[in-house]
Coordinates of C-alpha atoms in Angstrom, one line a residue:
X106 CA 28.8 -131.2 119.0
X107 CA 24.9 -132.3 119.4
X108 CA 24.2 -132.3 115.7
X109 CA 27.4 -134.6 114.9
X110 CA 26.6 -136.9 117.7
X111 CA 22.9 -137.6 116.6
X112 CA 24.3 -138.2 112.8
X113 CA 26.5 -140.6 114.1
X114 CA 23.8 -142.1 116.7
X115 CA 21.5 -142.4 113.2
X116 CA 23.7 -144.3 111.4
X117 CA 24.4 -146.8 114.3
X118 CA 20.5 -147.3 114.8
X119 CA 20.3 -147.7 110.8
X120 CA 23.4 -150.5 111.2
X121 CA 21.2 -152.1 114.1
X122 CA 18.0 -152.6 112.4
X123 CA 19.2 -153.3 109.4
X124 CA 19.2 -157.1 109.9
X125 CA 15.9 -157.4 111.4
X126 CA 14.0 -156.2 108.4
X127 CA 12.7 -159.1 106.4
X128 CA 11.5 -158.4 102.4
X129 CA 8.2 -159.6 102.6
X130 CA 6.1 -157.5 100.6
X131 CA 6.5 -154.2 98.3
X132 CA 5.6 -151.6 101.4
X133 CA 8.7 -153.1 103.1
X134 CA 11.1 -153.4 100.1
X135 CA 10.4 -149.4 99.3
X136 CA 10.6 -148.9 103.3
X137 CA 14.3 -150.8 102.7
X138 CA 15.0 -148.7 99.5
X139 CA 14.4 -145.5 101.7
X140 CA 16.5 -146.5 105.0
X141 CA 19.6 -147.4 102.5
X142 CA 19.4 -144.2 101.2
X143 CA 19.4 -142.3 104.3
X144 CA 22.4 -144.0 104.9
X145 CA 24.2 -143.2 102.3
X146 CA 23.6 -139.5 102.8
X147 CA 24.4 -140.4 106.5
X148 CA 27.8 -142.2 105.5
X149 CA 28.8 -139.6 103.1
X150 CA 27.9 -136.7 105.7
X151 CA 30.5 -138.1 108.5
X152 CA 33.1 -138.3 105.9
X153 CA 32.9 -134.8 105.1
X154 CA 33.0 -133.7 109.0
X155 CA 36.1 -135.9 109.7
X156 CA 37.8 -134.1 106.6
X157 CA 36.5 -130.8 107.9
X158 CA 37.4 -131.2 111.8
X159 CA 41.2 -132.1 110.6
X160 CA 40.2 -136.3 111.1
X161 CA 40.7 -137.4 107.3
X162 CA 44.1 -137.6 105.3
X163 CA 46.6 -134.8 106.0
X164 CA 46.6 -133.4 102.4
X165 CA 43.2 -132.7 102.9
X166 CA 43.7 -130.5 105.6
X167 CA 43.3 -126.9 105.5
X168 CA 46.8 -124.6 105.9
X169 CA 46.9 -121.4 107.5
X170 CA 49.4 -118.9 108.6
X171 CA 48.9 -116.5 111.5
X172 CA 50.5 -113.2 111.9
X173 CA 51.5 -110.5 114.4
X174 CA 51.8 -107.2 114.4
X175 CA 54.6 -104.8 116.6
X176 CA 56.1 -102.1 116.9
X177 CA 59.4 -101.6 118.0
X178 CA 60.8 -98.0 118.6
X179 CA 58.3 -96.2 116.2
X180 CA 58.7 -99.1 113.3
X181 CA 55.7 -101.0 112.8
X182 CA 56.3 -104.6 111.3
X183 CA 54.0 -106.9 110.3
X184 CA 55.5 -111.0 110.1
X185 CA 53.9 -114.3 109.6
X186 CA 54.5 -117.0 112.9
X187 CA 57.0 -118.9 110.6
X188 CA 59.0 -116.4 111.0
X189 CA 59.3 -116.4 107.1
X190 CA 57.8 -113.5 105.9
X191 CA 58.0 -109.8 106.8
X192 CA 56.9 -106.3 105.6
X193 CA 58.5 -103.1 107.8
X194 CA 57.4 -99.6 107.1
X195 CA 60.2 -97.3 107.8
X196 CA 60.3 -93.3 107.0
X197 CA 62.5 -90.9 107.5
X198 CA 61.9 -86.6 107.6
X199 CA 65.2 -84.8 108.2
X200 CA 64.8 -80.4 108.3
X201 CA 67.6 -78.7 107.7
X202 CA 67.3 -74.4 108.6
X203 CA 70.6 -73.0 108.6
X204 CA 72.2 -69.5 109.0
X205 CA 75.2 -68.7 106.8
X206 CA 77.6 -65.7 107.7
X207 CA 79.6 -64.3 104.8
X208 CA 81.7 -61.1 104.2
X209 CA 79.7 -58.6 102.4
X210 CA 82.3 -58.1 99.9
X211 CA 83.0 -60.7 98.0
X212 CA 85.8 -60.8 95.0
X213 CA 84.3 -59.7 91.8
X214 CA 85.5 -62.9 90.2
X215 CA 82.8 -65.0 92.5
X216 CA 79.9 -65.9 91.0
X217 CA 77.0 -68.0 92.5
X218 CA 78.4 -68.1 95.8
X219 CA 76.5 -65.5 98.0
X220 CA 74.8 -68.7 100.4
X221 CA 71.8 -68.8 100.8
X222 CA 70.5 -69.5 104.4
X223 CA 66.7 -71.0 105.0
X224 CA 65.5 -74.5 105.0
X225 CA 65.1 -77.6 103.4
X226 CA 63.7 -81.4 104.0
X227 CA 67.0 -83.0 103.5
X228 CA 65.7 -86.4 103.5
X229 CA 61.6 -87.3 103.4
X230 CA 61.6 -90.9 102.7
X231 CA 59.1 -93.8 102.7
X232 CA 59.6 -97.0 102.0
X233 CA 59.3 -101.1 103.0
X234 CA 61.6 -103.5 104.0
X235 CA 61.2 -107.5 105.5
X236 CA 61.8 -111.0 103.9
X237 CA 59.6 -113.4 101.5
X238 CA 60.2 -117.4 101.7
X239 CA 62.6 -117.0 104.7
X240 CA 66.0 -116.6 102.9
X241 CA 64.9 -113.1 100.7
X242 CA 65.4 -110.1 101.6
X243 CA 64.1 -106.6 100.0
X244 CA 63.9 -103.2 100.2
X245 CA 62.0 -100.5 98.9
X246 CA 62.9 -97.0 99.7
X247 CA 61.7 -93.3 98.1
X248 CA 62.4 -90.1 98.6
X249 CA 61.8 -86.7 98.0
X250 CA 64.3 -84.7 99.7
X251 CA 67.2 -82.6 98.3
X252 CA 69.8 -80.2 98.5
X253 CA 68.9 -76.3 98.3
X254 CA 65.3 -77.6 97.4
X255 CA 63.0 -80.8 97.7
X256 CA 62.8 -83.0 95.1
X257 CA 59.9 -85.3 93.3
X258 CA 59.6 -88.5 94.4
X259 CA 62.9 -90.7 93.2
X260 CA 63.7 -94.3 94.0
X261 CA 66.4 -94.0 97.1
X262 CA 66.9 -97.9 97.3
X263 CA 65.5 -101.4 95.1
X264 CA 67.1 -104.5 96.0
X265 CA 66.2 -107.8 96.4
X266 CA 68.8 -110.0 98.6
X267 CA 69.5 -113.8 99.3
X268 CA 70.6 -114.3 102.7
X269 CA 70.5 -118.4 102.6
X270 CA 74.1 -118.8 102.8
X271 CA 75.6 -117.4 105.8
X272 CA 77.3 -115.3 106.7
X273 CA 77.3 -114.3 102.8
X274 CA 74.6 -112.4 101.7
X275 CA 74.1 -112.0 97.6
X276 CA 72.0 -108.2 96.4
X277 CA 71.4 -107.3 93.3
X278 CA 69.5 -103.4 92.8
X279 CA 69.5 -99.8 93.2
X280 CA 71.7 -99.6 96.7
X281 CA 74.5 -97.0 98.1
X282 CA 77.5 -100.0 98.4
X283 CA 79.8 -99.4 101.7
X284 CA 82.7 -97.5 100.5
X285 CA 83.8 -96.4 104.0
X286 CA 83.3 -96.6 107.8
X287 CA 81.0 -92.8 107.3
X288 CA 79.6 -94.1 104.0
X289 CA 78.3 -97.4 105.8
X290 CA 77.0 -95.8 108.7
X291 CA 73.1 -94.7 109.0
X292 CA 72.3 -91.0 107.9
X293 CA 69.8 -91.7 110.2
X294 CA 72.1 -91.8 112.9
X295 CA 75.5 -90.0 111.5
X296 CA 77.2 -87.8 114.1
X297 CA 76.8 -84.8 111.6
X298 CA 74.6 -83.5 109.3
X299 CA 76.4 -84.2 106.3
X300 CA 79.3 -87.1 105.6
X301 CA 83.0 -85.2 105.1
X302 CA 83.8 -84.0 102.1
X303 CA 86.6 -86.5 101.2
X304 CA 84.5 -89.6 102.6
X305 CA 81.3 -88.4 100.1
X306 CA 83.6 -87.5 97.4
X307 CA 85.6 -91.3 97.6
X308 CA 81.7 -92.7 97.4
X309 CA 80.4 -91.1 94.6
X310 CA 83.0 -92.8 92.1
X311 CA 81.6 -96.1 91.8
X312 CA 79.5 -95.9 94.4
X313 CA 77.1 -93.4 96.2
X314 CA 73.2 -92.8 96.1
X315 CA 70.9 -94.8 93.8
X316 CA 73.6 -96.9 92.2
X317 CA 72.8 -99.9 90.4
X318 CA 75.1 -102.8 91.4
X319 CA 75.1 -106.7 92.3
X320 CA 77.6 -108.5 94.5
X321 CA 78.4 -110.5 97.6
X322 CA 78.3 -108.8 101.4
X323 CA 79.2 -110.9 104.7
X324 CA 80.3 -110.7 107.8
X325 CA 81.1 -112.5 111.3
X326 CA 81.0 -110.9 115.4
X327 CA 84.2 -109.1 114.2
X328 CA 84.8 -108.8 110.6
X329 CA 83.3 -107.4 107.4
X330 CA 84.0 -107.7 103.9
X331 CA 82.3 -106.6 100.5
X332 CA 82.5 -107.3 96.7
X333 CA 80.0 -104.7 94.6
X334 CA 80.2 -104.9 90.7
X335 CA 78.6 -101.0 90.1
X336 CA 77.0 -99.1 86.8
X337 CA 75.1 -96.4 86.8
X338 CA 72.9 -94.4 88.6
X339 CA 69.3 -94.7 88.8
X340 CA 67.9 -92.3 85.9
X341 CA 64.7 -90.2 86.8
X342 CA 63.0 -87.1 85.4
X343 CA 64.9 -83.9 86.3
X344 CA 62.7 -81.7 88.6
X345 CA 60.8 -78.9 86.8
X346 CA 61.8 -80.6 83.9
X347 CA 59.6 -83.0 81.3
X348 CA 62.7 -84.5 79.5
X349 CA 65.1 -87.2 80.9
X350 CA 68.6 -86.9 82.2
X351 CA 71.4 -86.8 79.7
X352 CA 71.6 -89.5 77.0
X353 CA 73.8 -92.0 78.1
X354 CA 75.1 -94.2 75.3
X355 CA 77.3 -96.6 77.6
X356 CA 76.8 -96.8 81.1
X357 CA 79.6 -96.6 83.4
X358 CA 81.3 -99.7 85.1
X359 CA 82.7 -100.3 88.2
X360 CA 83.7 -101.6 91.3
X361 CA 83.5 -101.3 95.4
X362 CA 85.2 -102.9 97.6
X363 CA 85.4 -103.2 101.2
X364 CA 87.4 -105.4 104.3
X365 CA 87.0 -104.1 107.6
X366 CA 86.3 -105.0 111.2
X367 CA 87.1 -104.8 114.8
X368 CA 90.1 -107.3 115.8
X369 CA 91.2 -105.9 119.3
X370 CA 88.2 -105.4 121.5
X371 CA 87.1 -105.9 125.3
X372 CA 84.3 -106.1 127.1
X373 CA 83.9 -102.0 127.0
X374 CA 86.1 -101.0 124.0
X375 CA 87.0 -101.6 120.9
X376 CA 89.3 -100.9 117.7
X377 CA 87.7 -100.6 114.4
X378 CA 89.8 -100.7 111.1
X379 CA 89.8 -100.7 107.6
X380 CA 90.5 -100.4 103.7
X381 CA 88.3 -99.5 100.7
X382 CA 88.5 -99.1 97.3
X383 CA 86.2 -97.7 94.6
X384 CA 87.4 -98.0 91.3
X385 CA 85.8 -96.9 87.5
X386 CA 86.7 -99.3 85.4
X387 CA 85.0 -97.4 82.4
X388 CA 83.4 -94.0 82.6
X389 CA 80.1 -93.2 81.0
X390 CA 79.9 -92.4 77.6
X391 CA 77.9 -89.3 76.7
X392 CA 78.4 -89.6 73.1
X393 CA 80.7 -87.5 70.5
X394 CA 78.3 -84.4 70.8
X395 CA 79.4 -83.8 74.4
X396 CA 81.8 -81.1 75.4
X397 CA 83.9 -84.1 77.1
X398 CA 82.7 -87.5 76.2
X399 CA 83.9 -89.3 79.2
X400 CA 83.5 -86.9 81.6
X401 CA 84.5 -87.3 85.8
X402 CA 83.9 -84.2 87.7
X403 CA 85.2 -84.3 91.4
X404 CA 84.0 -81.9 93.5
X405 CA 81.5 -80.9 96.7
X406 CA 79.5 -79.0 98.8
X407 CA 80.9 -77.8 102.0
X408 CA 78.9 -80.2 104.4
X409 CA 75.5 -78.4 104.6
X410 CA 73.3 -78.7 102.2
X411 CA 70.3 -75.9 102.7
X412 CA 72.7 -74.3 99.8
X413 CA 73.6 -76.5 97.1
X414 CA 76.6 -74.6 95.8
X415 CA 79.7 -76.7 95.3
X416 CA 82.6 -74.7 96.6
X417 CA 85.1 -76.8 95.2
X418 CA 85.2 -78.8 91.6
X419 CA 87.7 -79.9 89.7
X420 CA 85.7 -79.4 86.7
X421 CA 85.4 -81.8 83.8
X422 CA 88.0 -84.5 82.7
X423 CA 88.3 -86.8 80.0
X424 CA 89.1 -89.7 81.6
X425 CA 89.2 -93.3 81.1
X426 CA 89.1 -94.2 84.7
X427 CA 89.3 -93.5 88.4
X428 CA 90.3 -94.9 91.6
X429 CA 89.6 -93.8 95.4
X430 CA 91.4 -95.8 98.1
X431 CA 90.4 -95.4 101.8
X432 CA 91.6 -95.8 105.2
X433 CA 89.6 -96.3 108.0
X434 CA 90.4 -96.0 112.1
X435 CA 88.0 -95.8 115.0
X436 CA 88.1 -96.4 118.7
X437 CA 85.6 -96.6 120.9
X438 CA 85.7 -96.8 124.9
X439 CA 82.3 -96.7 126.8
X440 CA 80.4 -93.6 125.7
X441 CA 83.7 -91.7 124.0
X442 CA 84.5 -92.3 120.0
X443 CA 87.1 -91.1 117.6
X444 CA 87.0 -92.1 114.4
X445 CA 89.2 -91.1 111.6
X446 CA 89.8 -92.1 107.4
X447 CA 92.3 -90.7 104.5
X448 CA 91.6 -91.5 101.2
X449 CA 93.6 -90.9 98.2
X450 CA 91.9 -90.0 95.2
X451 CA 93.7 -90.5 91.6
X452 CA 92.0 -89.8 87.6
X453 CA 93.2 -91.7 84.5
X454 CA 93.3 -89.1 81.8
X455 CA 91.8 -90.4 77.9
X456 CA 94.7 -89.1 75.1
X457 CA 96.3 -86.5 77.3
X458 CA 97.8 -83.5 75.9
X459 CA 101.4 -82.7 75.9
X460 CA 102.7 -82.3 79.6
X461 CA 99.3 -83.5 81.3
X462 CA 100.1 -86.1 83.7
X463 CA 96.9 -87.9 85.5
X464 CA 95.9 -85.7 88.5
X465 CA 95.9 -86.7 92.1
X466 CA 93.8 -85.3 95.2
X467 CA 93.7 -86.6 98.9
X468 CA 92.0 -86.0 102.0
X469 CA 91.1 -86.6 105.9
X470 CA 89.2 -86.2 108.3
X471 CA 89.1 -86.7 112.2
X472 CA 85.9 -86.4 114.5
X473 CA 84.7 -87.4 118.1
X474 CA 82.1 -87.7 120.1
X475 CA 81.2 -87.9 123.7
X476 CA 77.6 -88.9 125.0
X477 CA 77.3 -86.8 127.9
X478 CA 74.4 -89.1 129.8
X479 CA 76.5 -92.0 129.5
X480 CA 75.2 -94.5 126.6
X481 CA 77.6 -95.3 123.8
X482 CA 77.3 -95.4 120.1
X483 CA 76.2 -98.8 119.1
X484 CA 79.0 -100.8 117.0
X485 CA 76.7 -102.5 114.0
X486 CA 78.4 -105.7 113.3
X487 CA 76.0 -106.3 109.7
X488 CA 77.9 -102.8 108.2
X489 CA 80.6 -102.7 110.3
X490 CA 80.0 -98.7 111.0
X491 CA 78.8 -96.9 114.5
X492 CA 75.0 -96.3 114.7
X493 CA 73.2 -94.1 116.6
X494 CA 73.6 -94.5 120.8
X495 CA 70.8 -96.0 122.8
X496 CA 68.6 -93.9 125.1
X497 CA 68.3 -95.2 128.1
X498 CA 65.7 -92.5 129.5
X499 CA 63.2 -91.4 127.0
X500 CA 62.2 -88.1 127.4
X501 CA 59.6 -87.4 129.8
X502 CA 60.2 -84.2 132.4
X503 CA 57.4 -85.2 134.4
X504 CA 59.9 -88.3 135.4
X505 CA 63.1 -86.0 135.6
X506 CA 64.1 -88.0 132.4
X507 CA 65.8 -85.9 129.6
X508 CA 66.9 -88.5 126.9
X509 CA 70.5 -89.2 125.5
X510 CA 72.4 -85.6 125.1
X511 CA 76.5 -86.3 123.2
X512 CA 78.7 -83.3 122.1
X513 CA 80.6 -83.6 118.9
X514 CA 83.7 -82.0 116.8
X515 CA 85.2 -83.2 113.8
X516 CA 87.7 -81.6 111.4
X517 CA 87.8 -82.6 107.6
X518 CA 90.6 -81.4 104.6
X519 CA 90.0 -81.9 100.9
X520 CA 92.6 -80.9 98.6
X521 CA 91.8 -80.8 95.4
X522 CA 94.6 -78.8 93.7
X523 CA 96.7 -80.6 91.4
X524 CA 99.8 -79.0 89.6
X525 CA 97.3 -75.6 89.6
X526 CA 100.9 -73.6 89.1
X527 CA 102.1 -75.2 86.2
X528 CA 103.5 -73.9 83.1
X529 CA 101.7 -76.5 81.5
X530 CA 98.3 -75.6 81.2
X531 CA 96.8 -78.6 80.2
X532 CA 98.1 -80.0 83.1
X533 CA 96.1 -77.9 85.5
X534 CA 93.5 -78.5 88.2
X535 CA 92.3 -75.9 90.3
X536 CA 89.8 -77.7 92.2
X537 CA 90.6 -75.9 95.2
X538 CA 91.2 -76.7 98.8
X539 CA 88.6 -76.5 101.4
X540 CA 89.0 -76.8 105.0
X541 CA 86.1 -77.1 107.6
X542 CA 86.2 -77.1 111.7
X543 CA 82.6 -78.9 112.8
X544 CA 81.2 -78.6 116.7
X545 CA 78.0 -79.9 117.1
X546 CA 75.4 -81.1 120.0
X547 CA 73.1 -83.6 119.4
X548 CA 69.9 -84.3 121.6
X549 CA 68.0 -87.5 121.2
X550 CA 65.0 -87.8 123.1
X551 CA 64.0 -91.2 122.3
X552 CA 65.2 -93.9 119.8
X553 CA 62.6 -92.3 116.7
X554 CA 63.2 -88.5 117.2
X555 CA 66.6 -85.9 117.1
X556 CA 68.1 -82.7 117.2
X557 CA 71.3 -81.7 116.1
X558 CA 72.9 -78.2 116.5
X559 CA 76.1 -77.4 114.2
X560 CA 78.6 -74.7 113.9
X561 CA 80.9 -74.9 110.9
X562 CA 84.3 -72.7 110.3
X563 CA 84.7 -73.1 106.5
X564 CA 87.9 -71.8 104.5
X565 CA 88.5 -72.3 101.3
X566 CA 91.4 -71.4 99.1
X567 CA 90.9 -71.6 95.2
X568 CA 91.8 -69.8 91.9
X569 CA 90.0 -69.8 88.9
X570 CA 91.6 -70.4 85.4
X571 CA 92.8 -66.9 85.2
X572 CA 94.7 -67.6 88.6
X573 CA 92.0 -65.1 90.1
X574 CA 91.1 -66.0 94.3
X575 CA 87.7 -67.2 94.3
X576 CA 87.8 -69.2 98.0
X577 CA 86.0 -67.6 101.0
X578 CA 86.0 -68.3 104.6
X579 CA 82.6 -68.0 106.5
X580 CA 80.5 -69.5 109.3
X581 CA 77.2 -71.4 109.2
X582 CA 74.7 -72.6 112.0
X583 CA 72.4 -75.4 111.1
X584 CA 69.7 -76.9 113.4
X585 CA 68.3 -80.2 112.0
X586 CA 65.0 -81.7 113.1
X587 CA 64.4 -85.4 112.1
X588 CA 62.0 -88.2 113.1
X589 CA 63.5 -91.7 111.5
X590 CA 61.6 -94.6 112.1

C-alpha cells in the first residue's frame, strides 16, 4: 500500500538525518523537539498497522468464522467452516382426506362411531435442528397437527444431545424414545399413513409423542442399542380450552429399551432383528379425587386418523404398572421389504378385587413393500429402522422421468380381550379385537414431496359391559399429500 510505504519511507529519512543535526541555537533545538515528535507518531503508527495487517503477536489477531449456506433436497442448512456449528430448518405438512364406508344401520348400542370422512393436517411442523461447540446436538420441533382436527401449536420435540463419545450418544428432553423397528422409523417416510395398532399402542406406555426422558443411544455399521429413563408427557393447554391438562400430583416413571440390528447382510440384502421393551415402573398419580387414581387406558384408533374415534379401549385400570415387550423381523433384498413385529402387552393391577387376575393383550403385524421403479428403502444405521427409498429420477415429464412409484400391503391384529366371558366380573376386559387388511400405493416424485393412496378392510369384534356387539366392519380410502423437508 502507498500510504504505508511513505510512513515507513518517513521514518527512515527521520532515522537518517537525525545525526546530522547539531543543537546550536534555540530555532534548531525547537526544529529537534518537532522531528522527535513526528517520530513518535510515526513509530507508534507502524505498530498499529503490523497489529492490524496480522504482523504483531498472535493474540492480537482478529478471529473470524466463515459460513456457508446449502440446501440439500429441500432442507436448507446454514454451518460455520469448522464444521462446529449448525442450524437446519426442517418442516413437515402431511393432508389427510379420507372416505369412510359404513353400514347404514348400525347397532343401537353404538355410540360415537358413525366416522366421519373429510380432511385433516395430520402433521404441520416447524422446527430447527444442527450442533453448537462441535459435540452438541439439538432439536427443536413444533407442531400443530392432529387427529379429527388441527391443533395449537405444541412442542413435538426439545432435546439437547452430547455426541462426544462415540458411538454413544447422551439426550436429555422432550423426544419419542425407539420402542420398535415402526416406532423408530420416519413418519416422514413410513410405508403407511399411520403405525399398526399394536406397534403405537406398545409406544405409548413409557414412551410415545412428547415424552420427557434422558438416557444413552448408540450404535455401530450393524448394531443398535438404547437405554431411555421416561416421565411424563409434555403438558400444554387443551385446545378450545383456557385451563391446563389434568392435575398431576406424581408423574409417571418409566423405562424404554431397545437392542437391535442387522447381523446377516450382503452386498444387496439384509436381515434386520430385534427386541424392545417399555416398561411403567409407576403410573401417574391423579390424586384421591379421581375416578381411578392410577389410571392406564390401552386402546386405539384404527390406523386413520381424519376420525379420531378409538374403536377399541380397554378402558380405565387401576394399575401399579405395565410392561410391553416387542419383537422385531425385517428383510430386505434390493427394492422388496417385509417387515414384521409381535408384542405382548401385560397390566399390573393396584389391590385387585376378588378373582381379578392382571390382564394380558398381544398383537402382530406383517407388511411389505415393493418399489416398482427399482430403488430400495434406505436401511438407517443411526435408528436402526427403514427410511424412505431414494428417487433416482425426479419427476420431470418433459424428460420422460416419473419419480420413485412402490406398492404396499400390510396386515395388523390387536387383541385386546381379556377374560371378557368370565363369571368374575371384576375380572373383565372387553377391549375388543380389531383386525385391519392395508393396500396402499405410494408415489414420490422427488426426495421432499409424496403421495400415498390407502385402502383399509377394518373388522372389529367387541362387547360392551352388558355383553351387547358394539364392533363394525367397514372400508376407508385415504389419499395423503405431504411435503417433508
Amino acid at each position: 500500500m502507498a500510504w504505508k510505504s511513505k510512513l515507513l519511507a518517513g521514518a527512515a529519512g527521520l532515522a537518517l538525518i537525525w545525526p546530522g543535526v547539531a543543537a546550536a541555537d534555540p530555532a534548531t533545538d525547537a526544529r529537534i523537539a518537532a522531528l522527535e515528535q513526528q517520530l513518535s507518531l510515526l513509530q507508534a503508527q507502524i505498530a498499529d498497522l503490523k497489529v492490524s495487517t496480522g504482523a504483531g503477536p498472535a493474540a492480537q489477531r482478529p478471529t473470524a468464522t466463515t459460513t456457508s449456506a446449502t440446501i440439500a433436497n429441500g432442507k436448507p442448512t446454514i454451518a460455520s467452516s469448522d464444521g462446529k456449528f449448525s442450524a437446519t430448518l426442517h418442516g413437515v405438512m402431511q393432508l389427510d382426506t379420507a372416505k369412510y364406508d359404513q353400514d347404514d344401520r348400525l347397532p343401537a348400542a353404538v355410540t360415537a362411531r358413525d366416522l366421519s370422512g373429510g380432511a385433516n393436517f395430520r402433521r404441520a411442523r416447524i422446527g430447527v435442528d444442527g450442533k453448537v461447540f462441535g459435540n452438541f446436538d439439538y432439536n427443536i420441533l413444533f407442531d400443530f397437527g392432529g387427529s379429527g382436527a388441527e391443533d395449537s401449536g405444541r412442542v413435538q420435540e426439545m432435546w439437547v444431545q452430547y455426541s462426544g463419545l462415540r458411538p454413544l450418544r447422551f439426550r436429555i428432553g422432550a423426544f419419542a424414545p425407539p420402542l420398535g423397528l415402526e416406532d423408530a422409523a420416519s413418519t416422514n417416510g413410513a410405508l403407511f399413513p399411520e403405525r399398526p395398532a399394536v406397534a403405537d399402542i406398545a409406544r405409548g406406555l413409557a414412551g410415545g409423542d412428547t415424552r420427557i426422558g434422558a438416557g444413552v443411544i448408540g450404535n455401530g455399521d450393524h448394531w443398535f442399542a438404547s437405554a431411555i429413563a421416561t416421565g411424563s408427557l409434555v403438558q400444554s393447554l387443551n385446545s378450545g380450552a383456557t385451563a391446563f391438562n389434568a392435575p398431576i400430583f406424581d408423574e409417571q416413571q418409566g423405562y424404554a429399551l431397545r437392542l437391535a440390528g442387522t447381523p446377516f447382510h450382503g452386498s444387496d440384502w439384509l436381515a434386520h432383528i430385534g427386541a424392545n421393551a417399555s416398561i411403567v415402573a409407576q403410573p401417574t398419580d391423579l390424586g384421591a379425587a379421581a375416578a381411578t387414581r392410577y389410571a392406564l387406558q390401552v386402546r386405539e384408533r384404527p390406523e386413520l386418523r381424519v376420525d379420531g374415534t378409538r374403536l377399541v379401549d380397554t378402558g380405565q385400570i387401576d394399575a401399579k404398572g405395565a410392561q410391553a415387550y416387542g419383537l422385531e423381523f425385517a428383510a430386505q433384498k434390493q427394492n422388496l421389504l417385509v417387515q414384521a413385529e409381535y408384542f405382548d402387552i401385560s397390566i399390573d393391577r393396584r389391590n385387585p378385587a376378588v378373582g381379578a387376575s392382571d390382564p394380558s393383550f398381544n398383537g402382530w403385524y406383517a407388511q411389505g413393500s415393493w418399489v416398482l421403479t427399482g430403488e430400495r428403502r434406505k436401511y438407517n444405521n443411526t435408528t436402526a429402522a427403514f427410511d424412505a427409498p431414494g428417487v433416482d429420477k425426479p419427476f420431470d415429464p418433459s424428460k420422460d422421468r416419473w419419480g420413485a412409484w412402490e406398492l404396499a400391503a400390510r396386515y395388523s391384529t390387536i387383541d385386546l380381550n381379556y377374560s371378557e366371558n368370565s363369571l368374575v366380573v371384576a375380572d373383565r376386559v372387553r377391549g375388543g379385537e380389531q383386525d385391519i387388511w392395508t393396500l396402499g400405493v405410494n408415489w414420490f416424485p422427488n426426495p421432499a414431496v409424496k403421495f400415498m393412496l390407502d385402502y383399509y378392510d377394518v373388522s372389529v369384534d367387541r362387547k360392551n359391559a352388558a355383553g351387547a356387539a358394539i364392533g363394525q366392519d367397514y372400508r376407508a380410502l385415504n389419499l395423503r399429500s405431504q411435503i417433508a423437508f
